[in-house]
């Protein structure tokens, strides 16, 4: 991870500096959104999943173990694939329990 990314994350996680987090988001939002959109093929779903990636980073639920860019790319890809899977299962449940009146 670059020293700039490390410094930004430390400022956010240890001091709660919103400008540090804003800088991270501005730096990586395009890449995260593009990754989600390539997987999901839907702009609104991609926006939601991209936001979820940054919420995970902001909350500290998930902490980067490597370079921030590749880590965010992996998180975006995994969350987008999970979204496809859960949507598929939801549609199957809806179809199974559909009542024809």
PDB file of C-alpha atoms in Angstrom:
ATOM      1  CA  UNK A   1       0.000   0.000   0.000  1.00  0.00           C
ATOM      2  CA  UNK A   2       1.334   3.429  -0.821  1.00  0.00           C
ATOM      3  CA  UNK A   3       2.430   5.598   2.068  1.00  0.00           C
ATOM      4  CA  UNK A   4      -0.193   8.180   1.050  1.00  0.00           C
ATOM      5  CA  UNK A   5      -2.980   5.565   1.282  1.00  0.00           C
ATOM      6  CA  UNK A   6      -1.654   4.312   4.617  1.00  0.00           C
ATOM      7  CA  UNK A   7      -1.589   7.834   6.001  1.00  0.00           C
ATOM      8  CA  UNK A   8      -5.121   8.542   4.782  1.00  0.00           C
ATOM      9  CA  UNK A   9      -6.518   5.339   6.266  1.00  0.00           C
ATOM     10  CA  UNK A  10      -4.786   5.935   9.573  1.00  0.00           C
ATOM     11  CA  UNK A  11      -6.165   9.475   9.713  1.00  0.00           C
ATOM     12  CA  UNK A  12      -9.659   8.125   9.043  1.00  0.00           C
ATOM     13  CA  UNK A  13      -9.601   5.052  11.283  1.00  0.00           C
ATOM     14  CA  UNK A  14      -7.686   6.544  14.219  1.00  0.00           C
ATOM     15  CA  UNK A  15      -8.750  10.186  14.139  1.00  0.00           C
ATOM     16  CA  UNK A  16     -12.052  10.059  12.251  1.00  0.00           C
ATOM     17  CA  UNK A  17     -10.777  12.682   9.792  1.00  0.00           C
ATOM     18  CA  UNK A  18     -13.552  13.045   7.184  1.00  0.00           C
ATOM     19  CA  UNK A  19     -11.244  14.790   4.705  1.00  0.00           C
ATOM     20  CA  UNK A  20      -8.967  11.750   4.683  1.00  0.00           C
ATOM     21  CA  UNK A  21     -11.884   9.444   3.881  1.00  0.00           C
ATOM     22  CA  UNK A  22     -13.177  11.875   1.256  1.00  0.00           C
ATOM     23  CA  UNK A  23      -9.771  11.779  -0.437  1.00  0.00           C
ATOM     24  CA  UNK A  24      -9.818   7.966  -0.502  1.00  0.00           C
ATOM     25  CA  UNK A  25     -13.325   7.962  -1.989  1.00  0.00           C
ATOM     26  CA  UNK A  26     -12.429  10.543  -4.634  1.00  0.00           C
ATOM     27  CA  UNK A  27      -9.303   8.597  -5.532  1.00  0.00           C
ATOM     28  CA  UNK A  28     -10.978   5.193  -5.906  1.00  0.00           C
ATOM     29  CA  UNK A  29     -14.725   5.722  -6.492  1.00  0.00           C
ATOM     30  CA  UNK A  30     -14.492   5.563 -10.278  1.00  0.00           C
ATOM     31  CA  UNK A  31     -12.605   2.290 -10.244  1.00  0.00           C
ATOM     32  CA  UNK A  32     -14.930   0.718  -7.673  1.00  0.00           C
ATOM     33  CA  UNK A  33     -18.071   1.799  -9.545  1.00  0.00           C
ATOM     34  CA  UNK A  34     -16.657   0.633 -12.899  1.00  0.00           C
ATOM     35  CA  UNK A  35     -15.800  -2.756 -11.446  1.00  0.00           C
ATOM     36  CA  UNK A  36     -19.304  -3.160 -10.025  1.00  0.00           C
ATOM     37  CA  UNK A  37     -20.924  -2.013 -13.264  1.00  0.00           C
ATOM     38  CA  UNK A  38     -18.865  -4.454 -15.382  1.00  0.00           C
ATOM     39  CA  UNK A  39     -20.039  -7.323 -13.192  1.00  0.00           C
ATOM     40  CA  UNK A  40     -23.651  -6.251 -12.656  1.00  0.00           C
ATOM     41  CA  UNK A  41     -24.508  -4.526 -15.962  1.00  0.00           C
ATOM     42  CA  UNK A  42     -26.873  -2.228 -14.071  1.00  0.00           C
ATOM     43  CA  UNK A  43     -26.045   1.339 -13.037  1.00  0.00           C
ATOM     44  CA  UNK A  44     -28.230   1.565  -9.932  1.00  0.00           C
ATOM     45  CA  UNK A  45     -27.105  -1.825  -8.601  1.00  0.00           C
ATOM     46  CA  UNK A  46     -23.489  -0.833  -9.268  1.00  0.00           C
ATOM     47  CA  UNK A  47     -23.975   2.402  -7.305  1.00  0.00           C
ATOM     48  CA  UNK A  48     -25.425   0.517  -4.332  1.00  0.00           C
ATOM     49  CA  UNK A  49     -22.673  -2.082  -4.266  1.00  0.00           C
ATOM     50  CA  UNK A  50     -19.947   0.552  -4.695  1.00  0.00           C
ATOM     51  CA  UNK A  51     -21.402   2.509  -1.787  1.00  0.00           C
ATOM     52  CA  UNK A  52     -21.452  -0.669   0.289  1.00  0.00           C
ATOM     53  CA  UNK A  53     -17.734  -1.171  -0.410  1.00  0.00           C
ATOM     54  CA  UNK A  54     -16.904   2.263   0.954  1.00  0.00           C
ATOM     55  CA  UNK A  55     -19.262   1.811   3.913  1.00  0.00           C
ATOM     56  CA  UNK A  56     -17.336  -1.337   4.838  1.00  0.00           C
ATOM     57  CA  UNK A  57     -14.072   0.575   4.617  1.00  0.00           C
ATOM     58  CA  UNK A  58     -15.463   3.533   6.582  1.00  0.00           C
ATOM     59  CA  UNK A  59     -16.840   1.401   9.392  1.00  0.00           C
ATOM     60  CA  UNK A  60     -13.657  -0.581   9.778  1.00  0.00           C
ATOM     61  CA  UNK A  61     -15.597  -3.839   9.274  1.00  0.00           C
ATOM     62  CA  UNK A  62     -13.107  -4.724   6.577  1.00  0.00           C
ATOM     63  CA  UNK A  63      -9.502  -3.621   6.685  1.00  0.00           C
ATOM     64  CA  UNK A  64      -7.193  -3.645   3.686  1.00  0.00           C
ATOM     65  CA  UNK A  65      -4.378  -6.131   3.999  1.00  0.00           C
ATOM     66  CA  UNK A  66      -2.612  -5.123   0.802  1.00  0.00           C
ATOM     67  CA  UNK A  67      -2.543  -2.144  -1.539  1.00  0.00           C
ATOM     68  CA  UNK A  68      -5.779  -0.198  -1.228  1.00  0.00           C
ATOM     69  CA  UNK A  69      -6.634  -0.067  -4.952  1.00  0.00           C
ATOM     70  CA  UNK A  70      -6.403  -3.814  -5.570  1.00  0.00           C
ATOM     71  CA  UNK A  71      -8.116  -4.508  -2.242  1.00  0.00           C
ATOM     72  CA  UNK A  72     -11.060  -2.269  -3.165  1.00  0.00           C
ATOM     73  CA  UNK A  73     -11.215  -3.917  -6.602  1.00  0.00           C
ATOM     74  CA  UNK A  74     -11.425  -7.353  -4.978  1.00  0.00           C
ATOM     75  CA  UNK A  75     -14.072  -6.188  -2.491  1.00  0.00           C
ATOM     76  CA  UNK A  76     -16.117  -4.610  -5.308  1.00  0.00           C
ATOM     77  CA  UNK A  77     -15.904  -7.762  -7.431  1.00  0.00           C
ATOM     78  CA  UNK A  78     -16.834 -10.066  -4.548  1.00  0.00           C
ATOM     79  CA  UNK A  79     -19.744  -7.916  -3.407  1.00  0.00           C
ATOM     80  CA  UNK A  80     -21.067  -7.577  -6.953  1.00  0.00           C
ATOM     81  CA  UNK A  81     -20.917 -11.343  -7.445  1.00  0.00           C
ATOM     82  CA  UNK A  82     -22.652 -11.831  -4.095  1.00  0.00           C
ATOM     83  CA  UNK A  83     -25.369  -9.411  -5.230  1.00  0.00           C
ATOM     84  CA  UNK A  84     -25.942 -11.486  -8.386  1.00  0.00           C
ATOM     85  CA  UNK A  85     -26.194 -14.648  -6.313  1.00  0.00           C
ATOM     86  CA  UNK A  86     -28.630 -13.219  -3.768  1.00  0.00           C
ATOM     87  CA  UNK A  87     -30.795 -11.691  -6.519  1.00  0.00           C
ATOM     88  CA  UNK A  88     -30.901 -15.079  -8.251  1.00  0.00           C
ATOM     89  CA  UNK A  89     -31.959 -16.816  -5.028  1.00  0.00           C
ATOM     90  CA  UNK A  90     -34.557 -14.128  -4.288  1.00  0.00           C
ATOM     91  CA  UNK A  91     -36.116 -14.519  -7.756  1.00  0.00           C
ATOM     92  CA  UNK A  92     -36.217 -18.304  -7.317  1.00  0.00           C
ATOM     93  CA  UNK A  93     -37.995 -17.930  -3.954  1.00  0.00           C
ATOM     94  CA  UNK A  94     -40.464 -15.454  -5.430  1.00  0.00           C
ATOM     95  CA  UNK A  95     -41.192 -17.825  -8.304  1.00  0.00           C
ATOM     96  CA  UNK A  96     -41.642 -20.785  -5.948  1.00  0.00           C
ATOM     97  CA  UNK A  97     -44.084 -18.937  -3.701  1.00  0.00           C
ATOM     98  CA  UNK A  98     -45.959 -16.977  -6.345  1.00  0.00           C
ATOM     99  CA  UNK A  99     -49.683 -17.322  -5.963  1.00  0.00           C
ATOM    100  CA  UNK A 100     -51.700 -17.318  -9.154  1.00  0.00           C
ATOM    101  CA  UNK A 101     -55.071 -15.867  -8.291  1.00  0.00           C
TER     102      UNK A 101
END
